[in-house]
């Protein structure tokens, strides 16, 4: 009887291990496949040249450039707002007040809104309401009221707000209460304490949030499809009202709308590999910093 | 004497001025922080407002209602927006969405919950610190890459096994979608298993239960609300996920119960058709209506999941 129970138990324990191994295998197969087919084409030319001959030759420089420009604009918009929201929630707000709960409710739900809905919102609000409104106000032809880099970046910024808020708040929580109290007891004001004492200590966590949101922003396609991304442009974007090429969008269009799949396949795999390296590298860095912060936190408590 | 007095007065005055100026900047910065924390609320409200503004004509405008209204959405089973007599039957899209989501949950729930149990109950500490980042890496893979993988590699693989008539189908998309929601369910399930008080586990072990009995009968049953919340969140993510299904599901809006038929989901419909639609047309409004439905659905799902998690946290906090 006892033996049977143990057999039964080790069977289930084995099943849970098996599930873990399958998840490892999924990750391994996906990354392995992309690396296997993609590494051959990666070269200096591939990263620094524009596509030629209907995407069957040349490189993907404009898509890399567009992605970088997009995430830079996005992070400029989302980082201050996200960090200040976290500061408000953790340092100023009363924990159970209606306002605090409403803010938390909003942040949580923003994290759950489907990315395609952000795309719809970007189109309806930024382009057709703000953009077209600005054009009308300034008496311009269509300048702001069209898909462009700025609106795509702002749409992504809203999408990533929860990522920054959650990471920043976690790092604020990691700062020991005693540090805070010591600073206040020495006569520093609340803002002085936050700026000189708390924020420097919380910096790694804030950085984690920023990196994670950059990684996520670089990989999201649905929100930028209608707010600024273009399949092919002969020039690089040089002002916020230009359209842009983007790695993820490039992958999507090449994979689904290419007239000759076999001819574009090497470039497609190369593009996926570049996108994957970019996002996973950022993720690695974020995970590394975070685990360091958490270890520190455990030591302080 | 006089001189030193005036100096003292001057210093006093200065310190008051200094303090005042200082408080002003403090005041300003506090107000800025306060206001920027409102932006999250503003964001949700604006999304709500602007999606519904464009979706509303489906319910109110007499012109649009001739082509597309709530009644027409469910009185036809055909989704054919671009034709002389456009028909906007939402039923195939809803059924398609659920087919893909069910396949995704079927694969992701056992894998993620199993892995979560292994991580928090059985794995050695070293391995534990290795498993979690691995799952986080899976979460970091952009959905367009998963869609690409499903389209280029998995579809051919499944086709060679099942010999389905359509290469891209609900099964293929569902499996790819499960990769995206495994990390969602895993992280919540693992968190809540981890937060089960150690005293409970130790009591169970002390009473003579072995490790797997403790894991399944004690830890899992206490953490069940958290696991459920993870599954609910995963469901919300699966319904809203766009790029994977757009690339891997075949995008044919047909109504069938076979999971090896092509499907068109609600989110993929928006992504595929919004680019070519005339702004202000009935089709445009219908797409926003679908977006509004997705928004409301995920809002409910998320609130539910967070409610469950909060309950669990309170319960566990009371027990420790």
Short mmCIF file of N, CA, C and O in Angstrom, two decimals, chain A residues 104-204:
data_model
loop_
_atom_site.label_atom_id
_atom_site.label_comp_id
_atom_site.label_asym_id
_atom_site.label_seq_id
_atom_site.Cartn_x
_atom_site.Cartn_y
_atom_site.Cartn_z
N UNK A 104 -4.27 52.26 -8.90
CA UNK A 104 -3.82 50.87 -9.03
C UNK A 104 -4.71 50.09 -9.99
O UNK A 104 -4.24 49.31 -10.81
N UNK A 105 -6.01 50.31 -9.87
CA UNK A 105 -6.96 49.66 -10.78
C UNK A 105 -6.62 50.02 -12.23
O UNK A 105 -6.57 49.16 -13.11
N UNK A 106 -6.35 51.31 -12.46
CA UNK A 106 -6.04 51.76 -13.82
C UNK A 106 -4.76 51.12 -14.34
O UNK A 106 -4.70 50.63 -15.47
N UNK A 107 -3.73 51.10 -13.49
CA UNK A 107 -2.44 50.53 -13.91
C UNK A 107 -2.60 49.04 -14.22
O UNK A 107 -2.15 48.55 -15.26
N UNK A 108 -3.29 48.33 -13.31
CA UNK A 108 -3.51 46.90 -13.53
C UNK A 108 -4.25 46.62 -14.82
O UNK A 108 -3.93 45.70 -15.56
N UNK A 109 -5.28 47.41 -15.06
CA UNK A 109 -6.09 47.15 -16.25
C UNK A 109 -5.40 47.57 -17.53
O UNK A 109 -5.57 46.95 -18.56
N UNK A 110 -4.61 48.64 -17.43
CA UNK A 110 -3.83 49.05 -18.59
C UNK A 110 -2.93 47.90 -19.03
O UNK A 110 -2.70 47.67 -20.21
N UNK A 111 -2.43 47.15 -18.04
CA UNK A 111 -1.54 46.03 -18.36
C UNK A 111 -2.29 44.91 -19.07
O UNK A 111 -1.69 44.11 -19.77
N UNK A 112 -3.61 44.86 -18.89
CA UNK A 112 -4.35 43.75 -19.48
C UNK A 112 -5.04 44.08 -20.79
O UNK A 112 -5.54 43.19 -21.46
N UNK A 113 -5.06 45.36 -21.16
CA UNK A 113 -5.73 45.74 -22.41
C UNK A 113 -4.99 45.12 -23.60
O UNK A 113 -3.77 45.22 -23.68
N UNK A 114 -5.70 44.45 -24.51
CA UNK A 114 -5.02 43.84 -25.66
C UNK A 114 -4.27 44.87 -26.49
O UNK A 114 -4.73 46.00 -26.62
N UNK A 115 -3.12 44.45 -27.02
CA UNK A 115 -2.29 45.42 -27.73
C UNK A 115 -2.99 45.98 -28.96
O UNK A 115 -2.76 47.13 -29.33
N UNK A 116 -3.86 45.19 -29.58
CA UNK A 116 -4.53 45.69 -30.79
C UNK A 116 -5.49 46.83 -30.42
O UNK A 116 -5.72 47.76 -31.20
N UNK A 117 -6.03 46.78 -29.19
CA UNK A 117 -6.91 47.86 -28.74
C UNK A 117 -6.11 49.16 -28.57
O UNK A 117 -6.60 50.25 -28.87
N UNK A 118 -4.84 49.02 -28.14
CA UNK A 118 -3.98 50.21 -28.09
C UNK A 118 -3.79 50.78 -29.49
O UNK A 118 -3.73 51.99 -29.68
N UNK A 119 -3.68 49.88 -30.48
CA UNK A 119 -3.57 50.34 -31.87
C UNK A 119 -4.79 51.13 -32.29
O UNK A 119 -4.68 52.21 -32.88
N UNK A 120 -5.97 50.60 -31.97
CA UNK A 120 -7.22 51.32 -32.28
C UNK A 120 -7.24 52.67 -31.59
O UNK A 120 -7.62 53.69 -32.17
N UNK A 121 -6.81 52.67 -30.33
CA UNK A 121 -6.81 53.90 -29.54
C UNK A 121 -5.85 54.92 -30.15
O UNK A 121 -6.19 56.10 -30.29
N UNK A 122 -4.66 54.47 -30.52
CA UNK A 122 -3.69 55.37 -31.14
C UNK A 122 -4.26 56.02 -32.38
O UNK A 122 -4.10 57.22 -32.62
N UNK A 123 -4.95 55.21 -33.18
CA UNK A 123 -5.55 55.73 -34.41
C UNK A 123 -6.67 56.72 -34.09
O UNK A 123 -6.72 57.83 -34.63
N UNK A 124 -7.56 56.34 -33.18
CA UNK A 124 -8.72 57.17 -32.88
C UNK A 124 -8.37 58.42 -32.09
O UNK A 124 -8.93 59.49 -32.34
N UNK A 125 -7.42 58.29 -31.15
CA UNK A 125 -7.12 59.44 -30.28
C UNK A 125 -5.97 60.27 -30.83
O UNK A 125 -6.14 61.43 -31.18
N UNK A 126 -4.78 59.67 -30.93
CA UNK A 126 -3.60 60.46 -31.29
C UNK A 126 -3.69 61.00 -32.72
O UNK A 126 -3.45 62.17 -32.97
N UNK A 127 -4.04 60.12 -33.67
CA UNK A 127 -4.00 60.55 -35.07
C UNK A 127 -5.24 61.37 -35.43
O UNK A 127 -5.14 62.49 -35.92
N UNK A 128 -6.42 60.79 -35.15
CA UNK A 128 -7.62 61.46 -35.66
C UNK A 128 -8.14 62.56 -34.76
O UNK A 128 -8.81 63.48 -35.23
N UNK A 129 -7.83 62.48 -33.46
CA UNK A 129 -8.32 63.54 -32.57
C UNK A 129 -7.24 64.61 -32.35
O UNK A 129 -7.40 65.75 -32.76
N UNK A 130 -6.12 64.22 -31.76
CA UNK A 130 -5.05 65.18 -31.48
C UNK A 130 -4.40 65.67 -32.78
O UNK A 130 -4.31 66.87 -33.04
N UNK A 131 -3.94 64.72 -33.59
CA UNK A 131 -3.21 65.08 -34.80
C UNK A 131 -4.03 65.91 -35.77
O UNK A 131 -3.65 67.02 -36.16
N UNK A 132 -5.19 65.38 -36.13
CA UNK A 132 -6.05 66.11 -37.07
C UNK A 132 -6.50 67.43 -36.45
O UNK A 132 -6.64 68.45 -37.15
N UNK A 133 -6.71 67.43 -35.12
CA UNK A 133 -7.09 68.66 -34.43
C UNK A 133 -6.00 69.72 -34.54
O UNK A 133 -6.27 70.89 -34.78
N UNK A 134 -4.73 69.28 -34.38
CA UNK A 134 -3.61 70.22 -34.49
C UNK A 134 -3.52 70.78 -35.91
O UNK A 134 -3.27 71.97 -36.10
N UNK A 135 -3.70 69.92 -36.89
CA UNK A 135 -3.65 70.38 -38.28
C UNK A 135 -4.70 71.45 -38.53
O UNK A 135 -4.44 72.47 -39.16
N UNK A 136 -5.88 71.22 -38.03
CA UNK A 136 -6.97 72.17 -38.23
C UNK A 136 -6.65 73.48 -37.53
O UNK A 136 -6.83 74.57 -38.08
N UNK A 137 -6.11 73.36 -36.31
CA UNK A 137 -5.82 74.54 -35.51
C UNK A 137 -4.76 75.41 -36.16
O UNK A 137 -4.87 76.63 -36.23
N UNK A 138 -3.69 74.77 -36.65
CA UNK A 138 -2.60 75.53 -37.26
C UNK A 138 -2.86 75.81 -38.74
O UNK A 138 -2.05 76.44 -39.40
N UNK A 139 -3.97 75.33 -39.26
CA UNK A 139 -4.28 75.54 -40.67
C UNK A 139 -3.31 74.86 -41.60
O UNK A 139 -2.95 75.40 -42.66
N UNK A 140 -2.86 73.66 -41.22
CA UNK A 140 -1.88 72.95 -42.05
C UNK A 140 -2.57 71.95 -42.95
O UNK A 140 -3.72 71.57 -42.75
N UNK A 141 -1.84 71.52 -43.99
CA UNK A 141 -2.23 70.31 -44.69
C UNK A 141 -2.03 69.16 -43.71
O UNK A 141 -1.62 69.36 -42.58
N UNK A 142 -2.24 67.94 -44.16
CA UNK A 142 -2.07 66.81 -43.25
C UNK A 142 -0.60 66.65 -42.85
O UNK A 142 0.23 66.26 -43.66
N UNK A 143 -0.27 67.06 -41.63
CA UNK A 143 1.09 66.89 -41.12
C UNK A 143 1.05 65.98 -39.89
O UNK A 143 1.71 64.95 -39.84
N UNK A 144 0.24 66.39 -38.92
CA UNK A 144 0.17 65.62 -37.67
C UNK A 144 -0.92 64.55 -37.74
O UNK A 144 -0.84 63.56 -37.04
N UNK A 145 -1.93 64.78 -38.55
CA UNK A 145 -3.07 63.86 -38.57
C UNK A 145 -2.86 62.64 -39.44
O UNK A 145 -3.72 62.25 -40.21
N UNK A 146 -1.70 62.03 -39.35
CA UNK A 146 -1.40 60.82 -40.11
C UNK A 146 -0.51 59.91 -39.27
O UNK A 146 0.10 60.37 -38.30
N UNK A 147 -0.44 58.63 -39.64
CA UNK A 147 0.43 57.74 -38.87
C UNK A 147 1.87 58.24 -38.91
O UNK A 147 2.36 58.62 -39.96
N UNK A 148 2.55 58.28 -37.77
CA UNK A 148 3.94 58.71 -37.76
C UNK A 148 4.64 58.22 -36.49
O UNK A 148 4.03 57.66 -35.60
N UNK A 149 5.95 58.46 -36.48
CA UNK A 149 6.81 58.01 -35.39
C UNK A 149 6.30 58.45 -34.02
O UNK A 149 6.24 57.67 -33.07
N UNK A 150 5.93 59.74 -33.91
CA UNK A 150 5.54 60.29 -32.62
C UNK A 150 4.32 59.57 -32.05
O UNK A 150 4.32 59.16 -30.88
N UNK A 151 3.29 59.39 -32.87
CA UNK A 151 2.05 58.78 -32.36
C UNK A 151 2.27 57.31 -32.01
O UNK A 151 1.72 56.81 -31.03
N UNK A 152 3.07 56.63 -32.82
CA UNK A 152 3.37 55.23 -32.50
C UNK A 152 4.11 55.15 -31.17
O UNK A 152 3.81 54.28 -30.33
N UNK A 153 5.07 56.06 -30.95
CA UNK A 153 5.85 56.04 -29.71
C UNK A 153 4.95 56.33 -28.51
O UNK A 153 5.08 55.68 -27.46
N UNK A 154 4.03 57.28 -28.66
CA UNK A 154 3.15 57.61 -27.53
C UNK A 154 2.18 56.46 -27.23
O UNK A 154 1.87 56.18 -26.08
N UNK A 155 1.71 55.79 -28.29
CA UNK A 155 0.84 54.63 -28.08
C UNK A 155 1.58 53.55 -27.30
O UNK A 155 1.06 52.98 -26.34
N UNK A 156 2.82 53.28 -27.71
CA UNK A 156 3.63 52.29 -27.01
C UNK A 156 3.92 52.72 -25.58
O UNK A 156 4.00 51.90 -24.67
N UNK A 157 4.11 54.03 -25.38
CA UNK A 157 4.40 54.54 -24.04
C UNK A 157 3.25 54.22 -23.10
O UNK A 157 3.47 53.76 -21.97
N UNK A 158 2.03 54.43 -23.57
CA UNK A 158 0.86 54.13 -22.73
C UNK A 158 0.80 52.64 -22.43
O UNK A 158 0.53 52.22 -21.30
N UNK A 159 1.10 51.83 -23.46
CA UNK A 159 1.09 50.37 -23.29
C UNK A 159 2.10 49.93 -22.24
O UNK A 159 1.87 48.98 -21.50
N UNK A 160 3.23 50.63 -22.18
CA UNK A 160 4.31 50.20 -21.29
C UNK A 160 4.29 50.88 -19.93
O UNK A 160 5.12 50.58 -19.08
N UNK A 161 3.35 51.79 -19.73
CA UNK A 161 3.28 52.50 -18.44
C UNK A 161 3.23 51.53 -17.26
O UNK A 161 4.00 51.70 -16.29
N UNK A 162 2.39 50.48 -17.30
CA UNK A 162 2.35 49.56 -16.16
C UNK A 162 3.68 48.87 -15.89
O UNK A 162 4.04 48.65 -14.73
N UNK A 163 4.42 48.53 -16.95
CA UNK A 163 5.72 47.86 -16.78
C UNK A 163 6.64 48.72 -15.93
O UNK A 163 7.25 48.26 -14.96
N UNK A 164 6.73 50.02 -16.27
CA UNK A 164 7.61 50.93 -15.55
C UNK A 164 7.11 51.15 -14.13
O UNK A 164 7.89 51.09 -13.18
N UNK A 165 5.80 51.36 -13.98
CA UNK A 165 5.26 51.64 -12.65
C UNK A 165 5.53 50.46 -11.70
O UNK A 165 6.02 50.65 -10.58
N UNK A 166 5.23 49.25 -12.18
CA UNK A 166 5.38 48.08 -11.31
C UNK A 166 6.84 47.89 -10.91
O UNK A 166 7.15 47.69 -9.73
N UNK A 167 7.76 47.98 -11.87
CA UNK A 167 9.17 47.78 -11.55
C UNK A 167 9.69 48.87 -10.62
O UNK A 167 10.42 48.60 -9.66
N UNK A 168 9.31 50.13 -10.89
CA UNK A 168 9.79 51.23 -10.06
C UNK A 168 9.25 51.12 -8.65
O UNK A 168 9.96 51.36 -7.67
N UNK A 169 7.98 50.72 -8.53
CA UNK A 169 7.41 50.62 -7.19
C UNK A 169 8.07 49.50 -6.39
O UNK A 169 8.32 49.65 -5.19
N UNK A 170 8.36 48.42 -7.08
CA UNK A 170 9.03 47.32 -6.38
C UNK A 170 10.38 47.78 -5.83
O UNK A 170 10.75 47.45 -4.70
N UNK A 171 11.10 48.57 -6.63
CA UNK A 171 12.42 49.00 -6.16
C UNK A 171 12.30 50.04 -5.05
O UNK A 171 13.16 50.12 -4.17
N UNK A 172 11.24 50.85 -5.07
CA UNK A 172 11.03 51.80 -3.97
C UNK A 172 10.76 51.04 -2.68
O UNK A 172 11.19 51.43 -1.60
N UNK A 173 10.01 49.93 -2.83
CA UNK A 173 9.68 49.13 -1.67
C UNK A 173 10.93 48.51 -1.05
O UNK A 173 10.99 48.23 0.14
N UNK A 174 11.94 48.29 -1.90
CA UNK A 174 13.16 47.63 -1.43
C UNK A 174 14.03 48.57 -0.58
O UNK A 174 14.93 48.11 0.11
N UNK A 175 13.78 49.89 -0.68
CA UNK A 175 14.57 50.82 0.12
C UNK A 175 14.09 50.73 1.58
O UNK A 175 12.92 50.91 1.85
N UNK A 176 15.01 50.44 2.51
CA UNK A 176 14.60 50.23 3.91
C UNK A 176 13.95 51.48 4.51
O UNK A 176 14.35 52.60 4.19
N UNK A 177 13.00 51.25 5.36
CA UNK A 177 12.27 52.33 6.00
C UNK A 177 13.22 53.20 6.83
O UNK A 177 13.06 54.42 6.90
N UNK A 178 14.23 52.56 7.45
CA UNK A 178 15.15 53.29 8.33
C UNK A 178 15.91 54.38 7.57
O UNK A 178 16.11 55.48 8.09
N UNK A 179 16.31 54.08 6.34
CA UNK A 179 17.03 55.06 5.53
C UNK A 179 16.17 56.31 5.36
O UNK A 179 16.64 57.44 5.51
N UNK A 180 14.92 56.05 5.04
CA UNK A 180 13.96 57.12 4.84
C UNK A 180 13.83 57.96 6.12
O UNK A 180 13.92 59.19 6.09
N UNK A 181 13.64 57.27 7.21
CA UNK A 181 13.41 57.97 8.49
C UNK A 181 14.65 58.74 8.94
O UNK A 181 14.54 59.84 9.46
N UNK A 182 15.82 58.14 8.70
CA UNK A 182 17.06 58.81 9.08
C UNK A 182 17.19 60.13 8.33
O UNK A 182 17.53 61.17 8.91
N UNK A 183 16.89 60.09 7.05
CA UNK A 183 17.00 61.31 6.24
C UNK A 183 16.02 62.36 6.73
O UNK A 183 16.37 63.54 6.88
N UNK A 184 14.80 61.96 7.00
CA UNK A 184 13.79 62.92 7.46
C UNK A 184 14.17 63.46 8.83
O UNK A 184 14.01 64.65 9.13
N UNK A 185 14.73 62.62 9.68
CA UNK A 185 15.11 63.05 11.03
C UNK A 185 16.24 64.06 11.00
O UNK A 185 16.36 64.91 11.88
N UNK A 186 17.07 63.99 9.97
CA UNK A 186 18.17 64.95 9.85
C UNK A 186 17.70 66.29 9.29
O UNK A 186 18.49 67.18 9.05
N UNK A 187 16.40 66.40 9.04
CA UNK A 187 15.85 67.67 8.61
C UNK A 187 15.64 67.81 7.12
O UNK A 187 15.28 68.87 6.64
N UNK A 188 15.90 66.78 6.39
CA UNK A 188 15.64 66.86 4.95
C UNK A 188 14.15 66.86 4.70
O UNK A 188 13.38 66.25 5.46
N UNK A 189 13.73 67.57 3.67
CA UNK A 189 12.31 67.54 3.34
C UNK A 189 12.00 66.24 2.61
O UNK A 189 12.90 65.47 2.26
N UNK A 190 10.71 66.02 2.40
CA UNK A 190 10.30 64.77 1.78
C UNK A 190 10.88 64.61 0.38
O UNK A 190 11.40 63.55 0.02
N UNK A 191 10.81 65.68 -0.40
CA UNK A 191 11.31 65.61 -1.77
C UNK A 191 12.83 65.44 -1.78
O UNK A 191 13.37 64.68 -2.58
N UNK A 192 13.52 66.15 -0.85
CA UNK A 192 14.97 65.97 -0.75
C UNK A 192 15.30 64.51 -0.46
O UNK A 192 16.21 63.93 -1.03
N UNK A 193 14.53 63.93 0.47
CA UNK A 193 14.76 62.53 0.82
C UNK A 193 14.57 61.63 -0.40
O UNK A 193 15.39 60.75 -0.68
N UNK A 194 13.49 61.89 -1.14
CA UNK A 194 13.22 61.06 -2.31
C UNK A 194 14.32 61.20 -3.35
O UNK A 194 14.85 60.22 -3.87
N UNK A 195 14.70 62.46 -3.62
CA UNK A 195 15.63 62.70 -4.72
C UNK A 195 17.06 62.29 -4.38
O UNK A 195 17.76 61.71 -5.19
N UNK A 196 17.49 62.58 -3.16
CA UNK A 196 18.90 62.35 -2.83
C UNK A 196 19.13 60.98 -2.21
O UNK A 196 20.22 60.43 -2.29
N UNK A 197 18.14 60.45 -1.51
CA UNK A 197 18.35 59.20 -0.77
C UNK A 197 17.65 58.01 -1.43
O UNK A 197 18.27 56.99 -1.72
N UNK A 198 16.35 58.16 -1.68
CA UNK A 198 15.58 57.00 -2.11
C UNK A 198 15.83 56.67 -3.58
O UNK A 198 16.14 55.53 -3.93
N UNK A 199 15.71 57.68 -4.44
CA UNK A 199 15.86 57.40 -5.87
C UNK A 199 17.21 56.79 -6.24
O UNK A 199 17.27 55.84 -7.01
N UNK A 200 18.33 57.32 -5.71
CA UNK A 200 19.61 56.68 -6.04
C UNK A 200 19.64 55.21 -5.67
O UNK A 200 20.20 54.39 -6.39
N UNK A 201 19.03 54.86 -4.53
CA UNK A 201 19.02 53.45 -4.13
C UNK A 201 18.08 52.63 -4.99
O UNK A 201 18.28 51.43 -5.19
N UNK A 202 17.02 53.29 -5.45
CA UNK A 202 16.03 52.55 -6.24
C UNK A 202 16.40 52.50 -7.72
O UNK A 202 15.71 51.87 -8.51
N UNK A 203 17.49 53.16 -8.06
CA UNK A 203 17.84 53.29 -9.48
C UNK A 203 17.90 51.97 -10.24
O UNK A 203 17.37 51.87 -11.35
N UNK A 204 18.53 50.92 -9.70
CA UNK A 204 18.60 49.66 -10.45
C UNK A 204 17.22 49.13 -10.84
O UNK A 204 17.02 48.67 -11.96
#
